[in-house]
């Protein structure tokens, strides 16, 4: 036997190292250092432009032989990490993504180490039951059934009380899939026969889903995917508080009944993405009941307010929804990639059941029996950690605090001369805009003036991001049926954001505006 290894053998050994050495201390230490550096700054981002980054990442060949760990990490440091967005900065108050609780970072290591697949018990064991328990905990927070009910459901192998998904979009898809199937279940199984076949069998020629004009675009996306068609979303206008217009909603429901138009679902939004408004859920639940329609509440943003005594009333009626979407990676402060859908009835999940002999056996507790996703990570660990460590009171405190900071900021804008508040925050999202000096005090503005102010605010927001010190986002806001304007959008979720940070964001904008004017 020869002692001389071929080059090929040396490199094969090299890749085996990543499996044989269970700790990889050098890599761990270096990553730990990068994490510290990442957390050390409040800057939002570097000044590198999208075009610059396109150039940085233009090389397409995969290395023949793996590069060294230090070389790889050096590339990450130089080209990637510093040019991400610091979503945890207290000056980043324009999107729904913010700072994570510190225990999530070590938890992420644990979850990656265990590498469980909760699609089935055989690849996750305890975590399947841990997930069912967490769904029941959230179900109780929203629907507040008796403890015995939860004991029964958890003890039996019926469908779980919901589903952990990869985000709010997938949660909404699951909910609308249930709604579609349930609405036609007396005629045939839609999963089996297909939507249009069953719709025909039921004697309908048209089918809709009803929601407000502020419904999240994932609702439309779901309708495309589920074969109902994006156009089947009937958008009801909102009133001056950006809540669904109940008079028009009733008229629409009556009209659908008269014309024999099939309705899969009525969708309420609890915390609209665009401007943070909450639909009147109790009144919508009344209408859903009266017209026999499935009621889904998209509380991707606002759902965690169930924990707040002070603000829970925004969700009055949510416990009458057939299903509720709550995003984990928004106000539950979980890492990116976690959504939740809760079903009021444990029967609902059965409407989207899949079975396969080799993997998902009927009557097993396998979580993969319901929903569209297959292999899934044990995201339940983050959810349980947060629910247990933060607790109901902890969540209430965090949410109340960000809402109060938001309202303080809105009040400052209201009393300023250079900014104009576009909508009052119902919780912790609102819109405003900068009014350049020559337009101040001249409202209401002509269409041309509004367009000029729009252009100014677009430039302002773009420049603010490219400077990278502070951040708010931007949208086009429908002020009334005639007028839409560009709005700067504030979302305050970071528990470390204080009114002083908000003032600094406004000051940053003032100085950018001064240069622009
Ligand atoms: C964020 C959001 C969604 C979509 O959730 P993703 O997690 O982005 O998929 C749906 N509805 C509302 C109201 C949202 O705010």
Tab-separated table of C-alpha atoms in Angstrom, residues 226-400:
chain	number	residue	atom	x	y	z
A	226	UNK	CA	-56.222	27.902	-5.628
A	227	UNK	CA	-57.761	28.169	-9.068
A	228	UNK	CA	-60.307	30.796	-8.075
A	229	UNK	CA	-58.466	33.489	-9.971
A	230	UNK	CA	-57.044	36.762	-8.689
A	231	UNK	CA	-59.951	38.579	-10.278
A	232	UNK	CA	-62.357	36.747	-8.019
A	233	UNK	CA	-61.350	38.991	-5.107
A	234	UNK	CA	-64.202	41.437	-4.593
A	235	UNK	CA	-62.601	44.483	-2.972
A	236	UNK	CA	-64.908	46.494	-0.774
A	237	UNK	CA	-63.880	50.136	-0.252
A	238	UNK	CA	-62.803	51.313	3.183
A	239	UNK	CA	-64.288	54.130	5.256
A	240	UNK	CA	-62.376	57.180	6.484
A	241	UNK	CA	-60.758	55.095	9.216
A	242	UNK	CA	-59.512	52.593	6.595
A	243	UNK	CA	-61.924	49.937	7.879
A	244	UNK	CA	-64.072	47.900	5.513
A	245	UNK	CA	-67.268	49.798	4.656
A	246	UNK	CA	-69.966	47.690	6.338
A	247	UNK	CA	-72.831	49.156	4.329
A	248	UNK	CA	-71.145	48.307	1.046
A	249	UNK	CA	-70.178	44.888	2.425
A	250	UNK	CA	-73.801	44.065	3.208
A	251	UNK	CA	-74.913	45.312	-0.215
A	252	UNK	CA	-72.310	43.088	-1.848
A	253	UNK	CA	-73.376	40.025	0.142
A	254	UNK	CA	-77.017	40.631	-0.767
A	255	UNK	CA	-76.078	41.144	-4.383
A	256	UNK	CA	-74.127	37.878	-4.484
A	257	UNK	CA	-77.050	36.002	-2.950
A	258	UNK	CA	-79.484	37.513	-5.475
A	259	UNK	CA	-77.260	36.691	-8.419
A	260	UNK	CA	-76.387	33.232	-7.059
A	261	UNK	CA	-72.682	34.014	-6.947
A	262	UNK	CA	-70.691	31.521	-4.901
A	263	UNK	CA	-68.662	32.969	-1.995
A	264	UNK	CA	-65.674	31.014	-0.665
A	265	UNK	CA	-64.815	33.385	2.139
A	266	UNK	CA	-65.098	36.767	3.755
A	267	UNK	CA	-61.661	38.039	4.794
A	268	UNK	CA	-61.062	40.636	7.480
A	269	UNK	CA	-57.690	42.239	8.074
A	270	UNK	CA	-56.443	42.929	11.598
A	271	UNK	CA	-53.549	45.275	11.050
A	272	UNK	CA	-53.450	46.151	7.363
A	273	UNK	CA	-49.934	46.008	6.016
A	274	UNK	CA	-50.170	49.340	4.314
A	275	UNK	CA	-51.529	51.595	7.024
A	276	UNK	CA	-52.158	49.425	10.085
A	277	UNK	CA	-55.965	49.591	10.149
A	278	UNK	CA	-58.195	47.004	11.823
A	279	UNK	CA	-61.462	45.862	10.233
A	280	UNK	CA	-64.600	45.710	12.424
A	281	UNK	CA	-64.313	41.961	13.001
A	282	UNK	CA	-67.402	41.498	15.196
A	283	UNK	CA	-69.680	43.143	12.614
A	284	UNK	CA	-68.034	41.126	9.858
A	285	UNK	CA	-68.566	37.944	11.878
A	286	UNK	CA	-72.276	38.872	12.193
A	287	UNK	CA	-72.530	39.230	8.416
A	288	UNK	CA	-70.592	36.019	7.753
A	289	UNK	CA	-72.972	34.185	10.060
A	290	UNK	CA	-76.073	35.757	8.521
A	291	UNK	CA	-75.005	34.853	4.997
A	292	UNK	CA	-73.468	31.504	5.875
A	293	UNK	CA	-69.989	32.428	4.665
A	294	UNK	CA	-66.614	31.171	5.946
A	295	UNK	CA	-64.876	33.983	7.860
A	296	UNK	CA	-61.098	34.287	7.808
A	297	UNK	CA	-59.157	36.935	9.715
A	298	UNK	CA	-55.742	37.902	8.417
A	299	UNK	CA	-54.121	39.006	11.658
A	300	UNK	CA	-50.609	38.410	10.351
A	301	UNK	CA	-49.576	41.713	11.885
A	302	UNK	CA	-52.097	42.460	14.618
A	303	UNK	CA	-52.793	38.981	16.005
A	304	UNK	CA	-50.436	39.206	18.999
A	305	UNK	CA	-52.569	42.077	20.345
A	306	UNK	CA	-54.701	39.333	21.931
A	307	UNK	CA	-52.100	39.537	24.708
A	308	UNK	CA	-52.663	43.237	25.380
A	309	UNK	CA	-55.476	44.257	27.735
A	310	UNK	CA	-55.048	47.816	26.514
A	311	UNK	CA	-55.422	47.108	22.789
A	312	UNK	CA	-57.173	43.756	22.553
A	313	UNK	CA	-60.453	45.477	21.706
A	314	UNK	CA	-59.071	46.119	18.191
A	315	UNK	CA	-59.549	42.366	17.711
A	316	UNK	CA	-63.095	42.098	19.126
A	317	UNK	CA	-64.836	39.323	17.240
A	318	UNK	CA	-61.668	37.493	16.201
A	319	UNK	CA	-62.805	34.474	18.230
A	320	UNK	CA	-65.705	34.080	15.799
A	321	UNK	CA	-63.453	33.625	12.767
A	322	UNK	CA	-63.245	30.153	11.208
A	323	UNK	CA	-59.512	30.696	10.812
A	324	UNK	CA	-56.919	33.261	11.848
A	325	UNK	CA	-53.491	33.968	10.370
A	326	UNK	CA	-50.782	35.240	12.722
A	327	UNK	CA	-47.254	35.803	11.544
A	328	UNK	CA	-44.626	34.489	13.926
A	329	UNK	CA	-41.872	36.535	12.317
A	330	UNK	CA	-43.650	39.810	12.894
A	331	UNK	CA	-45.040	40.714	16.319
A	332	UNK	CA	-44.337	37.388	17.975
A	333	UNK	CA	-40.652	38.293	17.479
A	334	UNK	CA	-39.663	34.956	15.935
A	335	UNK	CA	-36.970	34.569	13.268
A	336	UNK	CA	-37.864	34.978	9.610
A	337	UNK	CA	-39.871	32.211	8.011
A	338	UNK	CA	-42.646	31.457	10.512
A	339	UNK	CA	-46.366	31.932	10.002
A	340	UNK	CA	-49.286	30.373	11.838
A	341	UNK	CA	-52.847	29.625	10.873
A	342	UNK	CA	-55.335	28.667	13.580
A	343	UNK	CA	-58.588	26.852	12.901
A	344	UNK	CA	-61.521	27.507	15.177
A	345	UNK	CA	-62.687	23.916	14.707
A	346	UNK	CA	-60.318	20.946	14.825
A	347	UNK	CA	-62.406	19.564	11.939
A	348	UNK	CA	-61.227	22.319	9.578
A	349	UNK	CA	-57.752	20.898	8.993
A	350	UNK	CA	-59.353	17.744	7.587
A	351	UNK	CA	-60.394	19.787	4.564
A	352	UNK	CA	-56.759	19.943	3.445
A	353	UNK	CA	-55.521	16.483	4.387
A	354	UNK	CA	-53.023	14.534	2.321
A	355	UNK	CA	-51.902	10.991	2.880
A	356	UNK	CA	-49.174	8.848	1.386
A	357	UNK	CA	-48.446	5.308	2.478
A	358	UNK	CA	-44.704	5.634	2.588
A	359	UNK	CA	-44.613	8.798	4.557
A	360	UNK	CA	-47.835	10.201	5.923
A	361	UNK	CA	-50.042	7.435	7.226
A	362	UNK	CA	-53.705	8.056	7.830
A	363	UNK	CA	-54.650	8.368	11.493
A	364	UNK	CA	-51.036	9.061	12.464
A	365	UNK	CA	-50.204	12.194	14.406
A	366	UNK	CA	-47.935	13.272	11.532
A	367	UNK	CA	-48.169	17.032	11.055
A	368	UNK	CA	-47.479	16.650	7.357
A	369	UNK	CA	-50.985	15.261	6.944
A	370	UNK	CA	-52.351	18.732	6.439
A	371	UNK	CA	-51.294	21.673	4.339
A	372	UNK	CA	-49.293	22.265	1.225
A	373	UNK	CA	-45.770	22.159	2.662
A	374	UNK	CA	-43.749	18.965	2.986
A	375	UNK	CA	-40.506	18.849	4.923
A	376	UNK	CA	-40.452	21.590	7.519
A	377	UNK	CA	-37.981	22.750	10.190
A	378	UNK	CA	-38.747	22.648	13.901
A	379	UNK	CA	-39.707	26.318	13.970
A	380	UNK	CA	-41.938	25.400	16.856
A	381	UNK	CA	-38.838	25.677	19.061
A	382	UNK	CA	-38.673	29.427	18.476
A	383	UNK	CA	-42.378	29.795	19.041
A	384	UNK	CA	-42.374	27.838	22.298
A	385	UNK	CA	-39.253	29.623	23.527
A	386	UNK	CA	-40.857	33.017	22.933
A	387	UNK	CA	-44.243	32.112	24.400
A	388	UNK	CA	-42.607	30.587	27.480
A	389	UNK	CA	-39.845	33.142	28.067
A	390	UNK	CA	-41.755	36.314	27.172
A	391	UNK	CA	-45.186	35.234	28.356
A	392	UNK	CA	-48.505	37.012	27.873
A	393	UNK	CA	-47.555	39.944	30.098
A	394	UNK	CA	-44.215	40.310	28.366
A	395	UNK	CA	-45.868	40.489	24.959
A	396	UNK	CA	-48.439	42.953	26.259
A	397	UNK	CA	-45.656	45.182	27.537
A	398	UNK	CA	-43.682	45.068	24.278
A	399	UNK	CA	-46.731	45.753	22.123
A	400	UNK	CA	-48.149	48.494	24.347
